[in-house]
Amino acid sequence: MTKTTSWETLADAKRKAVRSKIPLDWILPNELLYKYDSTSKESVLDIPAKFLSPKELDITENHTPAELLDSIKASKISSLDAIKAFSHRAAIATQLTNCCTEIMFEYGIKRAKFLDNYLIENKKPYGLLHGLPISLKDSFNVPGYDSTIGYVKRIGNMPKEESDLVKLLLDLGANFYVKTNIPQTLMTADSENNIFGRTLNPGCLNKTAGGSSGGEGALIQMRGSILGFGTDIAGSIRIPSLCCGVYGYRPSAKRIPVGNEEEPSHRDPHISILPVAGPLSTDMESLVMVTKSIIDHKPWNYGLETFRIPYQDPGVSADSKLRIGFIFEDPNLPVHPPLKRILKEAKEKLSSVGHNVEIIDNHPSFDYAWELAWKLFQVDAKDSSFKDLIELNEKLIKSLTLPGIEVYGEGPKDINGVINLKEEVQIYTFEWLTIFKDYDVIIAPGAPSMAPPHDTYGIAPYTGVWNLVDFPATIIPFGNANANIDKDDGTVYPEKLKHIYAHYDPETYDGAIGHVQVVAPHLEDEKLLACSVIIDKVLNAK
């Protein structure tokens, strides 16, 4: 890469090189592609069915990850057929939504052949996740493929060693075939960058797919993947999950390895908020399955920072009656009418089957949590996350230039300021721990609304709060907005956030997928997952 080459030229060449790896007979007709862009209100969820074979459609459409895994282990579906089917569907999905970055179909096919031969020769699977296709956020390193994370400067970086989690998943027998799109710097909820463009929401293309694991959310919603991994430092797993109507899990820090990934900052120590890696999927039980598989495989042998905590008895069973605290909104961060209704419906459903549900009105401020988190994110005196942009004079994406964020203040300027800020976080965390003593889990919104229009998501207090205190959380899709029911209720939205906090318009969210966020205290991940399965079965009973 030379300094005389413009970033636009470099980005264009990289984009074309990646797209050239899609087989020609998988390229969608131009007349179809020209119909859709980021201003389209249409859904593209039904398009893959028009181009897949019956066999590919069955593999990608009719199995949960756990069911597909069982079929592959039992030789009912070969690993090769599985990876080819999901590769084809991912190729369709990325042409319609820009959800993928690195195309790794050859990698997946080569590994699938190895796994199929291993099963035949050894009469047993290679590991607990034998042959299961898994998609990866672009930040995960796979040798031979770039991890640009949306920086033109990092084109061609091709890491020589796998990320810690990638190594672990490979040893469990998993297979990879795509990496997925992210926002420039990973610090916005709109997955757009100057290399691969903007990821669109498959259910409504003019809405955001979320970020920073937005490519994962979009790909899984289109079932170009049914299980993938993202990372989360302020909601980057849960925001795409709630925007795209899929399941997502943010674990407590250091339960799942997160080492040797590509990061925006060139500085390794995390003084602010610890990043985590976690799964997104088409169903809740598969999040439990893959998490248990990882922890049973002693992840501390892969990432030295990972806690040596075996998988714990969650302390609840399928027929347990849970103690659930319910939070509808922070008065300083009003929730839009559709989501208020959906949260109330969730509460009523859970109460109707015998769960002990209590409304929590007096709780710590989500708005204050975001202020603390925002100041912590600025603890980088060298501002290294922008260094690679400055060197090439690469332009910022629009969502990074939204006005209004500065109202939360500047970060600490010296070590004393950092210590004072950390003390505030500790006091705030203890306030939540006191509340959690009375409940198994707490249910709260994950955002003020459903997926908003592009470049309007703004701040993330309803997810970022749990990163700040390091509590595990899941997103469960539930309910839909209805313009005929969810009228403007007269709520006055904060003037200080007028540029980044969208005013409610019933038509904007009509039909959009709702959600609940389920939260448990620090390191009670197994309990969170078990409770989330119970809650999901009540809310989404067939």
Coordinates of C-alpha atoms in Angstrom, one line a residue:
M1 CA 0.0 0.0 0.0
T2 CA 1.6 3.3 -1.1
K3 CA 0.8 6.7 0.3
T4 CA 0.1 8.0 -3.2
T5 CA -2.8 5.6 -3.7
S6 CA -6.1 7.1 -2.7
W7 CA -8.2 5.3 0.0
E8 CA -11.1 5.2 -2.5
T9 CA -9.0 3.2 -5.0
L10 CA -7.8 0.8 -2.4
A11 CA -11.3 0.3 -1.0
D12 CA -12.7 -0.3 -4.5
A13 CA -10.0 -2.9 -5.4
K14 CA -10.6 -4.8 -2.1
R15 CA -14.4 -4.8 -2.6
K16 CA -14.1 -6.2 -6.1
A17 CA -11.5 -8.8 -5.1
V18 CA -13.8 -10.1 -2.3
R19 CA -16.9 -10.1 -4.5
S20 CA -15.0 -12.0 -7.2
K21 CA -15.0 -15.0 -4.8
I22 CA -18.7 -15.5 -5.2
P23 CA -19.3 -18.2 -7.9
L24 CA -20.7 -16.8 -11.1
D25 CA -23.8 -19.0 -11.1
W26 CA -24.6 -17.5 -7.6
I27 CA -24.6 -13.9 -8.8
L28 CA -28.1 -12.5 -8.7
P29 CA -29.6 -10.9 -11.8
N30 CA -29.0 -7.1 -12.2
E31 CA -32.7 -6.4 -12.6
L32 CA -33.2 -7.8 -9.1
L33 CA -30.3 -6.0 -7.5
Y34 CA -31.2 -2.7 -9.0
K35 CA -34.6 -2.8 -7.3
Y36 CA -33.1 -2.5 -3.8
D37 CA -31.0 0.0 -1.9
S38 CA -30.8 1.7 1.5
T39 CA -33.9 3.8 0.7
S40 CA -36.1 0.7 0.0
K41 CA -38.9 -0.2 2.4
E42 CA -39.1 -3.7 1.2
S43 CA -38.1 -7.0 2.9
V44 CA -35.7 -9.3 1.0
L45 CA -36.2 -12.3 3.4
D46 CA -38.2 -14.3 0.8
I47 CA -35.6 -13.9 -2.0
P48 CA -33.2 -16.7 -1.2
A49 CA -35.9 -19.3 -1.6
K50 CA -36.2 -18.3 -5.3
F51 CA -32.6 -19.2 -6.0
L52 CA -31.7 -22.2 -3.7
S53 CA -32.2 -25.8 -4.6
P54 CA -34.7 -27.8 -2.6
K55 CA -31.8 -29.5 -0.8
E56 CA -30.1 -26.2 0.0
L57 CA -33.4 -24.7 1.1
D58 CA -34.1 -27.6 3.5
I59 CA -30.6 -27.5 5.0
T60 CA -30.7 -23.7 5.6
E61 CA -34.4 -23.2 6.4
N62 CA -35.6 -26.2 8.4
H63 CA -33.0 -26.8 11.1
T64 CA -31.9 -25.1 14.3
P65 CA -28.2 -25.2 14.8
A66 CA -28.6 -28.0 17.3
E67 CA -30.7 -30.0 14.9
L68 CA -28.3 -29.5 12.0
L69 CA -25.4 -30.5 14.2
D70 CA -27.2 -33.8 15.2
S71 CA -27.9 -34.5 11.5
I72 CA -24.3 -33.9 10.5
K73 CA -22.9 -36.1 13.3
A74 CA -25.4 -38.9 12.3
S75 CA -24.3 -38.6 8.6
K76 CA -27.8 -37.6 7.5
I77 CA -26.4 -34.4 6.1
S78 CA -22.7 -34.2 5.1
S79 CA -20.6 -31.3 6.4
L80 CA -19.8 -30.6 2.7
D81 CA -23.5 -30.2 1.8
A82 CA -24.1 -28.1 4.8
I83 CA -21.3 -25.6 4.1
K84 CA -22.2 -25.4 0.4
A85 CA -25.8 -24.6 1.2
F86 CA -25.0 -21.9 3.7
S87 CA -22.3 -20.5 1.4
H88 CA -24.9 -20.2 -1.4
R89 CA -27.4 -18.5 0.9
A90 CA -24.8 -16.2 2.4
A91 CA -23.8 -15.2 -1.2
I92 CA -27.4 -14.2 -1.9
A93 CA -27.7 -12.4 1.4
T94 CA -24.6 -10.3 1.0
Q95 CA -25.5 -9.2 -2.5
L96 CA -28.8 -7.9 -1.1
T97 CA -27.7 -6.5 2.2
N98 CA -23.8 -6.1 2.2
C99 CA -23.7 -8.3 5.3
C100 CA -20.4 -10.1 4.5
T101 CA -16.8 -8.9 4.3
E102 CA -14.4 -11.9 3.6
I103 CA -15.8 -14.7 1.4
M104 CA -14.3 -17.9 2.7
F105 CA -16.2 -20.5 0.7
E106 CA -13.0 -22.4 -0.4
Y107 CA -11.8 -22.5 3.2
G108 CA -15.2 -24.0 4.3
I109 CA -15.3 -26.6 1.5
K110 CA -11.8 -27.8 2.2
R111 CA -12.5 -28.1 5.9
A112 CA -15.8 -29.8 5.3
K113 CA -14.2 -32.5 3.2
F114 CA -11.7 -33.1 6.0
L115 CA -14.5 -33.4 8.6
D116 CA -16.5 -35.8 6.5
N117 CA -13.5 -38.0 5.9
Y118 CA -12.7 -37.9 9.6
L119 CA -16.2 -39.0 10.6
I120 CA -16.0 -41.9 8.1
E121 CA -12.6 -43.1 9.1
N122 CA -12.9 -42.7 12.9
K123 CA -16.6 -43.5 13.3
K124 CA -16.9 -40.5 15.6
P125 CA -17.2 -36.7 15.2
Y126 CA -14.1 -34.5 15.4
G127 CA -15.6 -32.5 18.3
L128 CA -18.8 -31.3 19.9
L129 CA -19.5 -28.9 17.0
H130 CA -18.5 -31.2 14.2
G131 CA -19.3 -29.7 10.8
L132 CA -21.5 -26.9 12.1
P133 CA -21.2 -23.8 9.8
I134 CA -20.4 -20.7 11.8
S135 CA -20.1 -17.2 10.6
L136 CA -17.7 -14.7 12.2
K137 CA -17.6 -11.0 12.7
D138 CA -14.8 -9.4 10.6
S139 CA -12.7 -8.7 13.7
F140 CA -12.0 -12.4 14.3
N141 CA -8.7 -13.5 12.7
V142 CA -8.5 -16.4 10.3
P143 CA -5.2 -16.9 8.5
G144 CA -5.3 -16.0 4.9
Y145 CA -8.1 -13.5 5.2
D146 CA -8.0 -9.8 6.1
S147 CA -9.5 -8.4 9.3
T148 CA -9.8 -4.8 8.1
I149 CA -12.6 -3.9 10.6
G150 CA -13.6 -1.2 8.1
Y151 CA -10.3 0.6 8.0
V152 CA -8.9 1.0 4.4
K153 CA -5.4 1.3 6.0
R154 CA -5.7 -2.3 7.2
I155 CA -6.5 -3.9 3.8
G156 CA -4.0 -6.7 3.2
N157 CA -3.2 -7.2 6.9
M158 CA -3.9 -11.0 6.7
P159 CA -3.2 -12.3 10.2
K160 CA -1.0 -15.4 10.5
E161 CA -2.6 -16.7 13.6
E162 CA -6.2 -17.4 14.5
S163 CA -8.1 -15.5 17.2
D164 CA -8.2 -17.5 20.5
L165 CA -12.0 -18.2 20.0
V166 CA -11.5 -19.3 16.4
K167 CA -8.8 -21.8 17.5
L168 CA -11.2 -23.2 20.2
L169 CA -14.1 -23.5 17.7
L170 CA -11.9 -25.2 15.2
D171 CA -10.8 -27.8 17.8
L172 CA -14.6 -28.3 18.5
G173 CA -15.0 -29.2 14.8
A174 CA -16.8 -26.0 13.7
N175 CA -16.5 -24.7 10.1
F176 CA -16.2 -21.2 8.8
Y177 CA -17.2 -19.7 5.4
V178 CA -17.8 -15.9 5.8
K179 CA -16.8 -13.0 7.9
T180 CA -19.3 -10.3 8.4
N181 CA -19.6 -6.5 8.2
I182 CA -19.0 -3.9 10.8
P183 CA -18.9 -0.1 11.2
Q184 CA -15.7 1.9 10.7
T185 CA -14.0 2.0 14.2
L186 CA -16.6 -0.5 15.6
M187 CA -18.0 2.4 17.7
T188 CA -21.4 3.0 16.1
A189 CA -24.6 1.1 15.8
D190 CA -24.8 1.5 12.0
S191 CA -22.6 -1.1 10.2
E192 CA -21.1 1.0 7.4
N193 CA -17.6 1.5 6.2
N194 CA -15.8 2.8 3.1
I195 CA -14.7 -0.7 2.0
F196 CA -17.8 -2.8 2.0
G197 CA -20.5 -0.2 2.3
R198 CA -23.6 -0.2 4.5
T199 CA -25.3 -3.3 5.9
L200 CA -29.0 -3.2 5.3
N201 CA -31.7 -4.7 7.5
P202 CA -33.2 -7.6 5.5
G203 CA -36.7 -7.1 7.0
C204 CA -36.8 -3.5 5.9
L205 CA -33.9 -2.2 3.9
N206 CA -34.2 1.4 4.9
K207 CA -33.6 0.5 8.6
T208 CA -30.3 -0.1 10.3
A209 CA -29.1 -3.7 10.9
G210 CA -27.4 -2.4 14.0
G211 CA -23.8 -2.6 15.0
S212 CA -21.1 -3.2 15.5
S213 CA -21.9 -6.9 14.7
G214 CA -24.5 -5.7 12.1
G215 CA -23.4 -8.1 9.4
E216 CA -24.0 -11.0 11.7
G217 CA -27.5 -9.8 12.6
A218 CA -28.4 -9.4 8.9
L219 CA -26.9 -12.6 7.8
I220 CA -28.6 -14.6 10.5
Q221 CA -32.0 -13.0 9.9
M222 CA -31.7 -14.1 6.2
R223 CA -30.6 -17.6 7.4
G224 CA -27.3 -17.3 5.5
S225 CA -26.1 -18.4 8.9
I226 CA -27.9 -19.8 11.8
L227 CA -25.1 -19.4 14.3
G228 CA -22.4 -16.7 14.4
F229 CA -20.1 -14.8 16.7
G230 CA -19.8 -11.1 17.3
T231 CA -18.2 -8.9 20.0
D232 CA -19.8 -6.5 22.4
I233 CA -18.5 -3.4 24.2
A234 CA -21.7 -1.3 24.4
G235 CA -24.3 -3.6 22.8
S236 CA -22.6 -4.7 19.6
I237 CA -24.1 -8.2 19.8
R238 CA -27.5 -7.2 21.3
I239 CA -28.2 -4.2 19.1
P240 CA -28.0 -6.2 15.8
S241 CA -30.1 -8.9 17.5
L242 CA -32.9 -6.5 18.4
C243 CA -32.7 -4.7 15.1
C244 CA -32.8 -7.9 13.0
G245 CA -35.1 -10.0 15.2
V246 CA -32.5 -12.7 16.2
Y247 CA -31.2 -14.0 19.5
G248 CA -28.0 -12.7 21.0
Y249 CA -26.0 -13.2 24.1
R250 CA -23.5 -10.9 25.8
P251 CA -21.6 -13.0 28.3
S252 CA -19.8 -11.7 31.3
A253 CA -16.3 -10.7 30.5
K254 CA -13.6 -13.4 30.5
R255 CA -16.0 -16.4 30.2
I256 CA -15.4 -16.7 26.4
P257 CA -12.0 -16.0 24.9
V258 CA -11.6 -12.7 23.1
G259 CA -7.9 -12.5 22.6
N260 CA -6.0 -12.0 19.4
E261 CA -8.8 -10.2 17.6
E262 CA -8.4 -7.1 15.4
E263 CA -9.3 -4.0 17.4
P264 CA -9.6 -0.3 16.5
S265 CA -7.1 0.7 19.1
H266 CA -3.4 -0.3 18.7
R267 CA -3.1 -0.3 22.5
D268 CA -3.7 -3.6 24.2
P269 CA -4.6 -2.7 27.8
H270 CA -8.4 -2.2 28.4
I271 CA -8.7 0.5 31.1
S272 CA -12.2 1.3 30.2
I273 CA -14.8 -1.4 29.4
L274 CA -13.8 -5.0 28.7
P275 CA -14.8 -6.3 25.2
V276 CA -16.6 -9.7 25.1
A277 CA -17.2 -12.3 22.4
G278 CA -20.6 -14.0 22.2
P279 CA -23.0 -15.8 19.8
L280 CA -26.0 -14.8 17.8
S281 CA -28.5 -17.4 16.5
T282 CA -31.9 -18.2 15.2
D283 CA -33.0 -19.7 18.5
M284 CA -32.3 -19.4 22.2
E285 CA -31.5 -23.0 23.0
S286 CA -28.6 -23.1 20.5
L287 CA -27.0 -20.1 22.3
V288 CA -27.0 -22.4 25.4
M289 CA -25.6 -25.3 23.4
V290 CA -22.7 -23.5 21.9
T291 CA -21.8 -21.7 25.1
K292 CA -21.8 -24.9 27.1
S293 CA -19.7 -26.5 24.4
I294 CA -17.1 -23.7 24.6
I295 CA -16.9 -23.7 28.4
D296 CA -16.8 -27.5 28.7
H297 CA -13.8 -27.3 26.3
K298 CA -11.8 -25.3 28.9
P299 CA -11.5 -22.0 27.2
W300 CA -8.9 -20.8 29.6
N301 CA -6.4 -23.0 27.7
Y302 CA -7.0 -20.8 24.7
G303 CA -7.2 -17.3 26.2
L304 CA -5.1 -16.9 29.3
E305 CA -7.3 -14.0 30.4
T306 CA -10.3 -16.3 30.5
F307 CA -11.7 -17.3 33.9
R308 CA -11.1 -20.9 35.0
I309 CA -14.8 -21.4 35.7
P310 CA -16.4 -24.7 34.5
Y311 CA -20.0 -24.6 33.3
Q312 CA -22.2 -24.2 36.4
D313 CA -25.5 -25.7 37.5
P314 CA -27.9 -22.8 36.7
G315 CA -30.1 -23.4 39.7
V316 CA -33.3 -23.4 37.7
S317 CA -35.1 -26.1 35.8
A318 CA -37.5 -26.0 32.9
D319 CA -40.5 -25.9 35.2
S320 CA -39.1 -23.3 37.6
K321 CA -41.2 -20.3 38.5
L322 CA -38.9 -17.3 38.1
R323 CA -38.6 -14.1 40.1
I324 CA -38.5 -11.5 37.4
G325 CA -38.0 -7.7 37.9
F326 CA -39.4 -5.6 35.0
I327 CA -38.2 -2.2 33.9
F328 CA -40.2 -0.4 31.2
E329 CA -38.0 2.7 30.7
D330 CA -35.7 5.3 32.1
P331 CA -37.8 8.6 32.3
N332 CA -34.8 10.4 30.8
L333 CA -34.7 8.0 27.9
P334 CA -38.4 7.4 26.9
V335 CA -39.3 4.2 25.1
H336 CA -41.4 4.4 21.9
P337 CA -45.1 3.3 22.1
P338 CA -44.7 -0.1 20.3
L339 CA -42.0 -1.3 22.6
K340 CA -43.8 -0.1 25.7
R341 CA -46.8 -2.2 24.6
I342 CA -44.6 -5.2 23.8
L343 CA -42.9 -5.0 27.2
K344 CA -46.3 -4.9 28.9
E345 CA -47.5 -7.9 26.9
A346 CA -44.3 -9.8 27.9
K347 CA -45.0 -9.0 31.5
E348 CA -48.6 -10.2 31.3
K349 CA -47.7 -13.4 29.5
L350 CA -45.0 -14.3 32.1
S351 CA -47.4 -13.5 35.0
S352 CA -50.2 -15.6 33.5
V353 CA -48.2 -18.8 33.7
G354 CA -47.1 -18.3 37.3
H355 CA -43.9 -16.4 37.2
N356 CA -43.5 -13.8 40.0
V357 CA -43.1 -10.6 38.0
E358 CA -42.6 -7.2 39.8
I359 CA -42.3 -3.8 38.2
I360 CA -39.1 -1.9 39.2
D361 CA -39.7 1.8 39.2
N362 CA -36.8 2.9 41.5
H363 CA -33.7 1.8 39.7
P364 CA -30.3 3.4 38.8
S365 CA -30.3 5.8 35.9
F366 CA -29.6 4.3 32.4
D367 CA -28.8 7.8 31.3
Y368 CA -26.1 8.2 34.0
A369 CA -24.7 4.8 33.0
W370 CA -24.2 6.0 29.5
E371 CA -22.4 9.2 30.7
L372 CA -20.0 7.0 32.7
A373 CA -19.5 4.6 29.8
W374 CA -19.0 7.4 27.3
K375 CA -16.3 9.0 29.5
L376 CA -14.6 5.6 29.8
F377 CA -14.6 5.0 26.1
Q378 CA -12.5 8.2 25.8
V379 CA -9.6 6.9 28.0
D380 CA -7.1 6.8 25.2
A381 CA -4.7 9.8 25.3
K382 CA -3.3 9.0 21.9
D383 CA -6.8 8.6 20.3
S384 CA -5.3 5.5 18.5
S385 CA -8.6 4.3 17.1
F386 CA -8.6 7.2 14.6
K387 CA -4.9 6.9 13.7
D388 CA -5.4 4.7 10.7
L389 CA -8.1 7.0 9.3
I390 CA -6.0 10.1 9.6
E391 CA -3.0 8.5 7.9
L392 CA -5.0 7.9 4.7
N393 CA -7.2 11.0 5.1
E394 CA -10.1 8.5 5.0
K395 CA -13.5 10.1 5.4
L396 CA -15.7 9.3 8.5
I397 CA -19.0 7.5 8.0
K398 CA -22.0 9.6 8.7
S399 CA -23.0 7.9 12.0
L400 CA -19.7 8.8 13.5
T401 CA -20.4 12.5 12.9
L402 CA -23.8 12.7 14.6
P403 CA -24.2 15.9 16.6
G404 CA -25.3 15.7 20.2
I405 CA -23.2 13.0 21.6
E406 CA -20.9 15.6 23.2
V407 CA -23.6 16.4 25.8
Y408 CA -22.3 13.4 27.9
G409 CA -19.0 15.2 28.4
E410 CA -15.3 14.6 28.0
G411 CA -13.3 11.7 29.4
P412 CA -10.7 12.0 32.2
K413 CA -7.6 13.9 31.5
D414 CA -5.2 12.3 34.0
I415 CA -4.8 9.2 36.2
N416 CA -6.6 10.8 39.1
G417 CA -9.6 11.5 36.8
V418 CA -9.5 7.8 35.7
I419 CA -9.5 6.6 39.3
N420 CA -12.4 8.9 40.2
L421 CA -14.4 7.7 37.2
K422 CA -13.8 4.0 38.1
E423 CA -14.9 4.7 41.7
E424 CA -18.2 6.1 40.3
V425 CA -18.6 3.0 38.2
Q426 CA -18.0 0.8 41.3
I427 CA -20.7 2.7 43.3
Y428 CA -23.1 2.4 40.4
T429 CA -22.5 -1.3 40.0
F430 CA -23.2 -1.9 43.7
E431 CA -26.6 -0.2 43.3
W432 CA -27.6 -2.7 40.7
L433 CA -26.3 -5.7 42.7
T434 CA -28.5 -4.6 45.6
I435 CA -31.6 -4.6 43.3
F436 CA -30.7 -8.0 41.8
K437 CA -30.7 -9.7 45.3
D438 CA -34.5 -9.9 44.9
Y439 CA -34.7 -11.4 41.4
D440 CA -33.4 -14.3 39.3
V441 CA -33.3 -12.0 36.3
I442 CA -34.4 -8.5 35.2
I443 CA -36.2 -7.8 31.9
A444 CA -35.7 -4.3 30.4
P445 CA -35.7 -2.8 26.9
G446 CA -32.5 -3.1 24.8
A447 CA -33.2 0.1 23.0
P448 CA -35.8 2.9 23.0
S449 CA -37.4 1.4 19.8
M450 CA -37.1 -1.2 17.1
A451 CA -34.6 -0.9 14.3
P452 CA -34.5 2.9 13.4
P453 CA -33.7 4.4 10.0
H454 CA -30.0 4.4 9.0
D455 CA -27.7 6.8 10.9
T456 CA -30.2 7.6 13.7
Y457 CA -29.5 4.9 16.3
G458 CA -27.2 7.2 18.2
I459 CA -26.4 6.3 21.8
A460 CA -26.8 2.9 23.4
P461 CA -27.6 3.3 27.1
Y462 CA -30.1 0.4 27.4
T463 CA -27.4 -2.1 26.3
G464 CA -24.2 -0.2 27.4
V465 CA -25.3 -0.1 31.0
W466 CA -24.7 -3.9 31.3
N467 CA -21.2 -3.6 29.7
L468 CA -20.4 -0.9 32.2
V469 CA -21.3 -3.1 35.2
D470 CA -20.3 -6.4 33.4
F471 CA -23.6 -8.2 33.7
P472 CA -24.5 -10.9 31.1
A473 CA -27.6 -10.2 29.0
T474 CA -29.6 -11.8 26.2
I475 CA -31.9 -10.4 23.5
I476 CA -35.1 -12.4 22.8
P477 CA -37.2 -11.2 19.8
F478 CA -40.8 -10.8 20.7
G479 CA -43.8 -9.0 19.2
N480 CA -44.2 -6.5 16.4
A481 CA -45.0 -2.8 16.0
N482 CA -48.5 -2.0 14.7
A483 CA -49.2 1.5 13.3
N484 CA -52.9 1.0 13.9
I485 CA -52.4 0.4 17.6
D486 CA -49.2 2.1 18.6
K487 CA -50.2 5.8 18.2
D488 CA -48.0 8.7 19.3
D489 CA -48.7 8.9 23.1
G490 CA -47.5 12.5 23.4
T491 CA -44.2 11.6 25.0
V492 CA -41.7 14.5 24.8
Y493 CA -38.3 13.3 23.8
P494 CA -35.1 14.9 25.2
E495 CA -34.2 18.1 23.5
K496 CA -30.5 17.6 24.4
L497 CA -30.6 14.5 22.1
K498 CA -32.8 15.8 19.3
H499 CA -30.3 15.0 16.6
I500 CA -29.8 11.4 17.6
Y501 CA -33.0 10.4 19.4
A502 CA -35.6 9.9 16.8
H503 CA -39.1 11.2 17.5
Y504 CA -41.8 8.6 17.2
D505 CA -43.7 8.1 14.0
P506 CA -46.1 5.1 13.9
E507 CA -45.6 4.4 10.2
T508 CA -41.8 4.3 10.6
Y509 CA -41.9 1.2 12.8
D510 CA -45.0 -0.5 11.4
G511 CA -44.3 -4.3 11.4
A512 CA -40.9 -4.0 12.9
I513 CA -39.8 -6.8 15.3
G514 CA -39.9 -6.1 19.0
H515 CA -37.7 -7.6 21.8
V516 CA -37.0 -8.0 25.4
Q517 CA -33.5 -7.9 27.1
V518 CA -32.9 -10.4 29.9
V519 CA -30.1 -9.6 32.4
A520 CA -28.5 -11.4 35.3
P521 CA -25.7 -10.4 37.7
H522 CA -22.0 -10.7 37.0
L523 CA -20.8 -14.3 36.2
E524 CA -24.3 -15.8 36.6
D525 CA -24.3 -16.6 32.9
E526 CA -25.6 -20.1 33.2
K527 CA -28.6 -18.9 35.2
L528 CA -29.2 -16.1 32.6
L529 CA -29.2 -18.6 29.8
A530 CA -31.5 -21.1 31.5
C531 CA -33.9 -18.3 32.5
S532 CA -33.8 -16.9 28.9
V533 CA -34.9 -20.3 27.6
I534 CA -37.8 -20.4 30.0
I535 CA -38.8 -16.9 29.1
D536 CA -38.5 -17.4 25.4
K537 CA -40.8 -20.5 25.5
V538 CA -43.5 -18.5 27.2
L539 CA -43.2 -15.4 25.0
N540 CA -42.8 -17.3 21.7
A541 CA -44.8 -20.4 22.3
K542 CA -45.9 -21.9 19.0

